[in-house]
Tab-separated table of C-alpha atoms in Angstrom:
chain	number	residue	atom	x	y	z
Y	1	ASP	CA	16.810	-43.160	83.219
Y	2	ILE	CA	16.462	-45.934	85.778
Y	3	HIS	CA	13.283	-45.549	87.819
Y	4	MET	CA	13.115	-46.875	91.384
Y	5	THR	CA	9.791	-47.822	92.992
Y	6	GLN	CA	9.404	-48.604	96.687
Y	7	SER	CA	6.534	-50.361	98.404
Y	8	PRO	CA	4.727	-49.718	100.562
Y	9	SER	CA	4.788	-45.918	100.739
Y	10	THR	CA	3.799	-46.045	104.396
Y	11	LEU	CA	4.081	-48.896	106.836
Y	12	SER	CA	2.587	-49.028	110.333
Y	13	ALA	CA	4.339	-51.355	112.739
Y	14	SER	CA	4.988	-51.966	116.418
Y	15	VAL	CA	8.208	-52.220	118.366
Y	16	GLY	CA	9.542	-55.741	117.956
Y	17	ASP	CA	7.901	-56.351	114.584
Y	18	ARG	CA	9.810	-57.709	111.586
Y	19	VAL	CA	9.546	-55.153	108.808
Y	20	THR	CA	10.263	-55.574	105.102
Y	21	ILE	CA	10.442	-52.841	102.478
Y	22	THR	CA	10.687	-53.609	98.764
Y	23	CYS	CA	12.465	-51.640	96.064
Y	24	ARG	CA	12.120	-52.374	92.351
Y	25	ALA	CA	14.271	-50.988	89.551
Y	26	SER	CA	12.950	-50.354	86.033
Y	27	GLN	CA	15.991	-52.226	84.682
Y	28	SER	CA	18.757	-54.300	86.181
Y	29	VAL	CA	21.152	-52.478	88.506
Y	30	SER	CA	23.066	-55.661	89.400
Y	31	SER	CA	23.849	-55.269	93.120
Y	32	TRP	CA	24.457	-51.520	92.979
Y	33	LEU	CA	21.709	-50.712	95.422
Y	34	ALA	CA	21.874	-48.720	98.650
Y	35	TRP	CA	19.439	-48.035	101.476
Y	36	TYR	CA	19.308	-44.809	103.497
Y	37	GLN	CA	17.444	-43.892	106.680
Y	38	GLN	CA	16.140	-40.365	107.249
Y	39	LYS	CA	14.650	-39.165	110.505
Y	40	PRO	CA	12.540	-35.974	110.616
Y	41	GLY	CA	14.684	-32.856	110.442
Y	42	GLU	CA	17.852	-34.846	109.812
Y	43	ALA	CA	19.971	-35.717	106.800
Y	44	PRO	CA	19.797	-39.214	105.320
Y	45	LYS	CA	22.209	-41.794	106.635
Y	46	LEU	CA	23.683	-44.691	104.647
Y	47	LEU	CA	22.600	-48.071	106.049
Y	48	ILE	CA	23.368	-50.645	103.376
Y	49	TYR	CA	25.313	-50.652	100.113
Y	50	LYS	CA	25.934	-53.205	97.388
Y	51	ALA	CA	22.463	-54.572	98.185
Y	52	SER	CA	23.484	-56.415	101.340
Y	53	SER	CA	26.639	-54.882	102.863
Y	54	LEU	CA	26.052	-53.191	106.198
Y	55	GLU	CA	27.658	-49.777	106.605
Y	56	SER	CA	29.980	-49.514	109.583
Y	57	GLY	CA	28.147	-48.766	112.827
Y	58	VAL	CA	24.707	-49.822	111.565
Y	59	PRO	CA	22.925	-52.284	113.878
Y	60	SER	CA	22.775	-55.881	112.694
Y	61	ARG	CA	18.967	-55.918	112.858
Y	62	PHE	CA	19.123	-54.195	109.464
Y	63	SER	CA	19.730	-56.414	106.447
Y	64	GLY	CA	19.402	-56.130	102.693
Y	65	SER	CA	18.965	-58.622	99.921
Y	66	GLY	CA	18.274	-58.894	96.220
Y	67	SER	CA	19.905	-58.312	92.871
Y	68	GLY	CA	18.933	-57.251	89.386
Y	69	THR	CA	15.610	-55.447	89.706
Y	70	GLU	CA	14.169	-56.508	93.062
Y	71	PHE	CA	15.546	-55.700	96.482
Y	72	THR	CA	14.419	-55.774	100.093
Y	73	LEU	CA	15.381	-54.038	103.307
Y	74	THR	CA	14.489	-55.978	106.448
Y	75	ILE	CA	14.496	-54.801	110.040
Y	76	SER	CA	14.416	-57.974	112.112
Y	77	SER	CA	13.007	-56.437	115.302
Y	78	LEU	CA	11.826	-52.842	115.011
Y	79	GLN	CA	13.194	-50.513	117.671
Y	80	PRO	CA	11.886	-47.052	118.698
Y	81	ASP	CA	14.866	-45.429	116.982
Y	82	ASP	CA	13.920	-47.055	113.649
Y	83	PHE	CA	10.754	-45.052	113.024
Y	84	ALA	CA	11.890	-43.042	110.018
Y	85	THR	CA	11.683	-42.821	106.251
Y	86	TYR	CA	13.770	-45.242	104.203
Y	87	TYR	CA	15.010	-44.634	100.678
Y	88	CYS	CA	16.565	-47.020	98.196
Y	89	GLN	CA	19.026	-45.694	95.622
Y	90	GLN	CA	20.587	-47.289	92.584
Y	91	TYR	CA	24.160	-46.354	91.768
Y	92	ASP	CA	24.589	-48.487	88.687
Y	93	ASN	CA	24.499	-45.500	86.403
Y	94	TYR	CA	25.652	-41.956	86.762
Y	95	TRP	CA	22.536	-40.415	88.237
Y	96	GLY	CA	22.035	-42.512	91.310
Y	97	THR	CA	18.248	-42.261	91.327
Y	98	PHE	CA	16.291	-42.655	94.553
Y	99	GLY	CA	13.045	-44.395	95.303
Y	100	GLN	CA	10.173	-42.254	96.576
Y	101	GLY	CA	10.644	-43.387	100.169
Y	102	THR	CA	8.863	-45.613	102.692
Y	103	LYS	CA	7.740	-44.073	105.953
Y	104	VAL	CA	7.751	-46.469	108.901
Y	105	GLU	CA	5.212	-45.247	111.449
Y	106	ILE	CA	4.273	-46.345	114.927
Y	107	LYS	CA	1.184	-48.552	114.925
Q	1	GLU	CA	35.418	-35.134	113.325
Q	2	VAL	CA	34.341	-36.094	109.836
Q	3	GLN	CA	31.675	-33.637	108.776
Q	4	LEU	CA	30.161	-31.441	106.101
Q	5	VAL	CA	28.658	-28.086	106.991
Q	6	GLU	CA	26.531	-26.206	104.475
Q	7	SER	CA	25.787	-22.500	104.479
Q	8	GLY	CA	24.348	-19.844	102.199
Q	9	GLY	CA	20.706	-20.814	102.065
Q	10	GLY	CA	17.903	-18.322	102.505
Q	11	LEU	CA	14.937	-16.588	100.920
Q	12	VAL	CA	15.357	-15.374	97.352
Q	13	GLN	CA	12.934	-14.035	94.773
Q	14	PRO	CA	12.180	-15.924	91.571
Q	15	GLY	CA	14.872	-15.145	89.019
Q	16	GLY	CA	17.401	-14.411	91.742
Q	17	SER	CA	20.725	-15.988	92.589
Q	18	LEU	CA	22.292	-17.670	95.583
Q	19	ARG	CA	25.594	-19.403	96.306
Q	20	LEU	CA	25.743	-22.366	98.638
Q	21	SER	CA	28.949	-23.423	100.340
Q	22	CYS	CA	29.909	-26.657	102.027
Q	23	SER	CA	32.909	-26.823	104.332
Q	24	ALA	CA	34.446	-30.274	104.724
Q	25	SER	CA	36.600	-31.502	107.584
Q	26	GLY	CA	37.999	-34.720	108.988
Q	27	PHE	CA	38.853	-36.362	105.667
Q	28	THR	CA	41.022	-35.741	102.617
Q	29	PHE	CA	38.551	-33.618	100.673
Q	30	SER	CA	40.599	-33.594	97.474
Q	31	SER	CA	40.339	-37.392	97.166
Q	32	TYR	CA	36.560	-37.596	96.891
Q	33	GLY	CA	33.868	-36.784	94.413
Q	34	MET	CA	31.211	-34.512	95.848
Q	35	HIS	CA	27.534	-33.953	95.153
Q	36	TRP	CA	24.522	-31.809	95.879
Q	37	VAL	CA	21.209	-33.547	96.594
Q	38	ARG	CA	18.016	-31.636	97.349
Q	39	GLN	CA	14.723	-32.364	99.063
Q	40	ALA	CA	11.646	-30.227	98.494
Q	41	PRO	CA	9.435	-29.758	101.579
Q	42	GLY	CA	7.686	-33.030	102.387
Q	43	LYS	CA	9.118	-34.729	99.302
Q	44	GLY	CA	11.788	-37.262	98.436
Q	45	LEU	CA	15.444	-36.939	97.500
Q	46	GLU	CA	16.564	-35.524	94.150
Q	47	TYR	CA	20.082	-35.698	92.799
Q	48	VAL	CA	21.169	-32.248	91.571
Q	49	SER	CA	24.833	-32.069	90.640
Q	50	ALA	CA	28.194	-33.788	90.929
Q	51	ILE	CA	31.871	-32.908	90.639
Q	52	SER	CA	34.909	-35.124	90.392
Q	53	SER	CA	37.627	-35.058	93.025
Q	54	ASP	CA	39.883	-32.891	90.855
Q	55	GLY	CA	37.047	-30.567	89.840
Q	56	ILE	CA	37.483	-31.238	86.142
Q	57	SER	CA	34.308	-33.236	85.531
Q	58	THR	CA	30.884	-31.876	86.446
Q	59	HIS	CA	27.345	-33.123	85.916
Q	60	TYR	CA	23.861	-31.689	86.357
Q	61	VAL	CA	20.301	-32.957	86.366
Q	62	ASP	CA	18.417	-31.603	83.355
Q	63	SER	CA	16.189	-29.334	85.439
Q	64	VAL	CA	19.144	-27.230	86.659
Q	65	LYS	CA	21.425	-27.433	83.635
Q	66	GLY	CA	22.468	-23.961	82.502
Q	67	ARG	CA	21.299	-22.371	85.766
Q	68	PHE	CA	23.430	-24.050	88.462
Q	69	THR	CA	27.225	-24.354	88.592
Q	70	ILE	CA	29.049	-26.725	90.909
Q	71	SER	CA	32.663	-26.037	91.834
Q	72	ARG	CA	35.196	-26.835	94.518
Q	73	ASP	CA	38.322	-25.416	96.127
Q	74	ASN	CA	40.504	-28.278	97.290
Q	75	PHE	CA	42.807	-25.904	99.131
Q	76	LYS	CA	39.931	-24.535	101.189
Q	77	ASN	CA	38.175	-27.944	101.488
Q	78	THR	CA	35.008	-26.316	100.245
Q	79	LEU	CA	32.299	-27.271	97.757
Q	80	TYR	CA	30.069	-24.670	96.115
Q	81	LEU	CA	26.791	-24.498	94.239
Q	82	GLN	CA	26.115	-21.270	92.370
Q	83	MET	CA	22.409	-21.052	91.627
Q	84	SER	CA	20.891	-18.494	89.265
Q	85	SER	CA	17.553	-17.923	87.535
Q	86	LEU	CA	15.952	-19.566	90.546
Q	87	ARG	CA	12.416	-20.902	90.248
Q	88	ASP	CA	9.728	-21.733	92.783
Q	89	GLU	CA	10.405	-25.430	92.188
Q	90	ASP	CA	14.008	-25.008	93.350
Q	91	THR	CA	12.719	-24.515	96.903
Q	92	ALA	CA	14.283	-27.311	98.930
Q	93	VAL	CA	16.793	-28.313	101.547
Q	94	TYR	CA	20.109	-28.690	99.741
Q	95	TYR	CA	22.463	-31.343	101.082
Q	96	CYS	CA	26.179	-31.468	100.437
Q	97	VAL	CA	27.166	-35.115	100.062
Q	98	LYS	CA	30.467	-36.973	99.945
Q	99	ALA	CA	30.926	-39.838	97.521
Q	100	HIS	CA	32.228	-43.230	98.584
Q	101	LEU	CA	35.862	-43.661	97.580
Q	102	ARG	CA	35.077	-46.598	95.291
Q	103	TYR	CA	31.593	-45.711	94.050
Q	104	PHE	CA	31.096	-42.187	92.761
Q	105	VAL	CA	27.316	-42.102	93.223
Q	106	LEU	CA	27.182	-43.838	96.615
Q	107	PHE	CA	26.774	-41.267	99.371
Q	108	ASP	CA	28.441	-42.101	102.668
Q	109	LEU	CA	28.446	-38.693	104.383
Q	110	TRP	CA	25.781	-35.989	104.321
Q	111	GLY	CA	25.764	-32.455	105.641
Q	112	GLN	CA	22.883	-31.179	107.769
Q	113	GLY	CA	21.406	-29.296	104.803
Q	114	THR	CA	20.639	-25.675	104.057
Q	115	LEU	CA	17.157	-24.439	103.141
Q	116	VAL	CA	16.648	-22.459	99.956
Q	117	THR	CA	13.254	-20.789	99.614
Q	118	VAL	CA	12.334	-19.207	96.284
Q	119	SER	CA	9.336	-16.973	96.719
Q	120	SER	CA	8.137	-13.473	95.968
Protein backbone atom coordinates (compact mmCIF):
# COMPACT_ATOMS: atom_id res chain seq x y z
CA ASP A 1 0.00 0.00 0.00
CA ILE A 2 1.12 3.55 -0.70
CA HIS A 3 1.36 5.59 2.49
CA MET A 4 0.83 9.36 2.42
CA THR A 5 2.36 11.63 5.08
CA GLN A 6 1.46 15.29 5.46
CA SER A 7 3.35 17.97 7.35
CA PRO A 8 2.71 19.81 9.48
CA SER A 9 -0.30 18.25 11.21
CA THR A 10 -1.40 21.67 12.43
CA LEU A 11 -0.46 25.07 11.12
CA SER A 12 -1.26 28.42 12.76
CA ALA A 13 -1.38 31.37 10.41
CA SER A 14 -2.89 34.81 9.96
CA VAL A 15 -5.06 36.24 7.23
CA GLY A 16 -2.81 37.29 4.38
CA ASP A 17 -0.06 34.79 5.16
CA ARG A 18 1.46 32.51 2.52
CA VAL A 19 0.89 28.94 3.63
CA THR A 20 2.56 25.76 2.40
CA ILE A 21 1.59 22.19 3.22
CA THR A 22 3.74 19.22 2.24
CA CYS A 23 2.65 15.72 1.29
CA ARG A 24 5.05 12.81 0.84
CA ALA A 25 4.27 9.44 -0.71
CA SER A 26 5.99 6.21 0.35
CA GLN A 27 6.63 5.47 -3.34
CA SER A 28 6.25 7.38 -6.57
CA VAL A 29 2.70 8.31 -7.56
CA SER A 30 3.84 10.29 -10.63
CA SER A 31 1.49 13.31 -10.72
CA TRP A 32 -1.58 11.42 -9.52
CA LEU A 33 -2.04 13.56 -6.47
CA ALA A 34 -5.10 15.50 -5.32
CA TRP A 35 -5.78 18.00 -2.55
CA TYR A 36 -9.09 18.36 -0.71
CA GLN A 37 -10.37 21.00 1.70
CA GLN A 38 -12.72 20.08 4.55
CA LYS A 39 -14.42 22.61 6.78
CA PRO A 40 -15.93 21.54 10.13
CA GLY A 41 -19.22 19.71 9.68
CA GLU A 42 -18.88 19.65 5.90
CA ALA A 43 -17.83 17.11 3.30
CA PRO A 44 -14.41 17.39 1.66
CA LYS A 45 -14.15 19.41 -1.51
CA LEU A 46 -11.72 18.77 -4.37
CA LEU A 47 -9.28 21.66 -4.84
CA ILE A 48 -6.46 20.36 -7.01
CA TYR A 49 -5.87 17.23 -9.08
CA LYS A 50 -2.98 15.89 -11.12
CA ALA A 51 -0.69 17.65 -8.62
CA SER A 52 -1.19 21.14 -10.02
CA SER A 53 -4.51 21.39 -11.91
CA LEU A 54 -7.04 23.66 -10.24
CA GLU A 55 -10.57 22.28 -10.01
CA SER A 56 -13.19 24.50 -11.60
CA GLY A 57 -14.38 27.27 -9.28
CA VAL A 58 -11.42 27.06 -6.89
CA PRO A 59 -9.77 30.44 -6.22
CA SER A 60 -6.42 31.03 -7.89
CA ARG A 61 -4.71 31.67 -4.55
CA PHE A 62 -4.56 27.88 -4.26
CA SER A 63 -1.78 26.13 -6.16
CA GLY A 64 -0.14 22.72 -6.16
CA SER A 65 3.22 21.44 -7.24
CA GLY A 66 5.43 18.38 -7.17
CA SER A 67 5.75 14.95 -8.70
CA GLY A 68 6.97 11.52 -7.74
CA THR A 69 6.98 11.41 -3.95
CA GLU A 70 6.93 15.04 -2.80
CA PHE A 71 4.13 17.52 -3.26
CA THR A 72 3.07 20.89 -1.90
CA LEU A 73 -0.16 22.83 -1.58
CA THR A 74 0.31 26.60 -1.35
CA ILE A 75 -2.22 29.24 -0.41
CA SER A 76 -0.70 32.51 -1.59
CA SER A 77 -2.67 34.82 0.71
CA LEU A 78 -4.74 33.10 3.39
CA GLN A 79 -8.35 34.23 3.57
CA PRO A 80 -10.85 33.75 6.44
CA ASP A 81 -12.68 31.12 4.39
CA ASP A 82 -9.50 29.03 4.10
CA PHE A 83 -9.28 27.97 7.74
CA ALA A 84 -9.97 24.27 7.35
CA THR A 85 -8.34 20.86 7.21
CA TYR A 86 -6.53 19.88 4.03
CA TYR A 87 -5.96 16.33 2.83
CA CYS A 88 -3.74 15.01 0.08
CA GLN A 89 -4.72 11.83 -1.75
CA GLN A 90 -2.84 9.66 -4.20
CA TYR A 91 -4.83 8.06 -6.99
CA ASP A 92 -2.01 6.24 -8.70
CA ASN A 93 -3.21 2.89 -7.49
CA TYR A 94 -6.60 1.47 -6.81
CA TRP A 95 -7.01 2.48 -3.19
CA GLY A 96 -6.57 6.20 -3.39
CA THR A 97 -5.03 6.58 0.05
CA PHE A 98 -5.29 9.86 1.95
CA GLY A 99 -2.80 11.72 4.07
CA GLN A 100 -3.69 12.25 7.73
CA GLY A 101 -4.67 15.87 7.19
CA THR A 102 -3.29 19.33 7.99
CA LYS A 103 -5.43 21.66 10.06
CA VAL A 104 -4.94 25.35 9.26
CA GLU A 105 -5.86 27.37 12.34
CA ILE A 106 -6.17 31.06 13.04
CA LYS A 107 -3.06 32.44 14.72
CA GLU B 1 -28.36 20.66 -9.27
CA VAL B 2 -25.55 18.14 -9.16
CA GLN B 3 -25.71 16.44 -5.79
CA LEU B 4 -25.47 13.28 -3.73
CA VAL B 5 -27.74 12.75 -0.75
CA GLU B 6 -27.05 9.95 1.71
CA SER B 7 -29.54 8.38 4.09
CA GLY B 8 -29.86 5.35 6.34
CA GLY B 9 -27.38 6.13 9.07
CA GLY B 10 -28.19 5.75 12.74
CA LEU B 11 -27.42 3.95 15.97
CA VAL B 12 -26.93 0.20 15.78
CA GLN B 13 -25.66 -2.38 18.24
CA PRO B 14 -22.42 -4.27 17.67
CA GLY B 15 -23.10 -7.22 15.38
CA GLY B 16 -26.06 -5.46 13.81
CA SER B 17 -26.77 -4.42 10.25
CA LEU B 18 -27.57 -1.21 8.42
CA ARG B 19 -28.10 -0.21 4.80
CA LEU B 20 -26.97 3.16 3.54
CA SER B 21 -28.42 4.73 0.43
CA CYS B 22 -27.16 7.56 -1.74
CA SER B 23 -29.46 9.29 -4.19
CA ALA B 24 -27.72 10.99 -7.11
CA SER B 25 -29.07 13.80 -9.25
CA GLY B 26 -27.90 16.31 -11.82
CA PHE B 27 -25.53 14.01 -13.70
CA THR B 28 -25.63 10.75 -15.66
CA PHE B 29 -25.22 8.39 -12.72
CA SER B 30 -24.74 5.30 -14.86
CA SER B 31 -21.58 6.76 -16.43
CA TYR B 32 -19.56 7.09 -13.24
CA GLY B 33 -17.81 4.87 -10.77
CA MET B 34 -18.97 5.46 -7.22
CA HIS B 35 -17.38 5.06 -3.81
CA TRP B 36 -17.96 5.12 -0.08
CA VAL B 37 -15.43 6.95 2.09
CA ARG B 38 -15.75 7.16 5.87
CA GLN B 39 -14.45 9.42 8.61
CA ALA B 40 -14.41 8.35 12.25
CA PRO B 41 -15.14 11.15 14.75
CA GLY B 42 -12.21 13.55 14.85
CA LYS B 43 -10.17 11.41 12.46
CA GLY B 44 -9.08 11.44 8.84
CA LEU B 45 -10.59 10.01 5.68
CA GLU B 46 -10.67 6.27 4.98
CA TYR B 47 -11.54 4.70 1.66
CA VAL B 48 -14.12 1.93 2.18
CA SER B 49 -15.52 0.56 -1.06
CA ALA B 50 -15.90 1.17 -4.78
CA ILE B 51 -18.13 0.05 -7.63
CA SER B 52 -17.73 0.44 -11.36
CA SER B 53 -20.23 2.40 -13.42
CA ASP B 54 -21.94 -0.78 -14.63
CA GLY B 55 -21.94 -2.37 -11.17
CA ILE B 56 -19.95 -5.39 -12.28
CA SER B 57 -16.69 -4.63 -10.49
CA THR B 58 -16.56 -4.00 -6.75
CA HIS B 59 -13.74 -3.46 -4.28
CA TYR B 60 -13.42 -3.27 -0.50
CA VAL B 61 -10.82 -2.24 2.03
CA ASP B 62 -9.62 -5.28 3.98
CA SER B 63 -11.26 -4.17 7.23
CA VAL B 64 -14.78 -4.41 5.75
CA LYS B 65 -14.31 -7.28 3.31
CA GLY B 66 -16.92 -9.98 3.89
CA ARG B 67 -19.08 -7.66 6.02
CA PHE B 68 -20.00 -4.79 3.66
CA THR B 69 -21.58 -5.02 0.20
CA ILE B 70 -21.67 -2.13 -2.24
CA SER B 71 -24.28 -2.08 -4.99
CA ARG B 72 -26.06 0.33 -7.29
CA ASP B 73 -29.31 0.72 -9.20
CA ASN B 74 -28.66 2.76 -12.32
CA PHE B 75 -32.37 3.03 -13.03
CA LYS B 76 -33.02 4.59 -9.64
CA ASN B 77 -29.75 6.61 -9.65
CA THR B 78 -28.96 5.18 -6.25
CA LEU B 79 -25.86 3.75 -4.59
CA TYR B 80 -26.06 1.42 -1.61
CA LEU B 81 -23.83 0.09 1.14
CA GLN B 82 -25.13 -2.92 3.03
CA MET B 83 -23.25 -3.21 6.31
CA SER B 84 -23.43 -6.25 8.57
CA SER B 85 -21.54 -7.62 11.57
CA LEU B 86 -20.92 -4.01 12.55
CA ARG B 87 -18.13 -3.23 15.00
CA ASP B 88 -17.41 -0.27 17.25
CA GLU B 89 -14.63 0.78 14.87
CA ASP B 90 -17.14 1.16 12.03
CA THR B 91 -18.53 4.24 13.79
CA ALA B 92 -18.04 7.09 11.34
CA VAL B 93 -19.62 9.54 8.96
CA TYR B 94 -20.05 7.69 5.67
CA TYR B 95 -19.72 9.77 2.52
CA CYS B 96 -21.05 8.79 -0.88
CA VAL B 97 -18.55 9.97 -3.48
CA LYS B 98 -18.60 10.28 -7.26
CA ALA B 99 -15.53 9.37 -9.26
CA HIS B 100 -14.03 11.67 -11.87
CA LEU B 101 -14.92 10.51 -15.37
CA ARG B 102 -11.28 9.91 -16.30
CA TYR B 103 -9.79 8.85 -12.97
CA PHE B 104 -11.66 6.19 -11.03
CA VAL B 105 -10.19 7.04 -7.62
CA LEU B 106 -10.34 10.84 -7.94
CA PHE B 107 -13.37 12.17 -6.08
CA ASP B 108 -14.99 15.25 -7.57
CA LEU B 109 -18.37 15.24 -5.79
CA TRP B 110 -19.18 14.30 -2.20
CA GLY B 111 -22.46 13.88 -0.40
CA GLN B 112 -23.07 15.56 2.96
CA GLY B 113 -22.48 12.28 4.81
CA THR B 114 -24.55 10.09 7.09
CA LEU B 115 -23.47 9.16 10.62
CA VAL B 116 -23.30 5.52 11.63
CA THR B 117 -22.85 4.90 15.35
CA VAL B 118 -22.12 1.36 16.53
CA SER B 119 -22.64 1.12 20.25
CA SER B 120 -24.42 -0.97 22.85
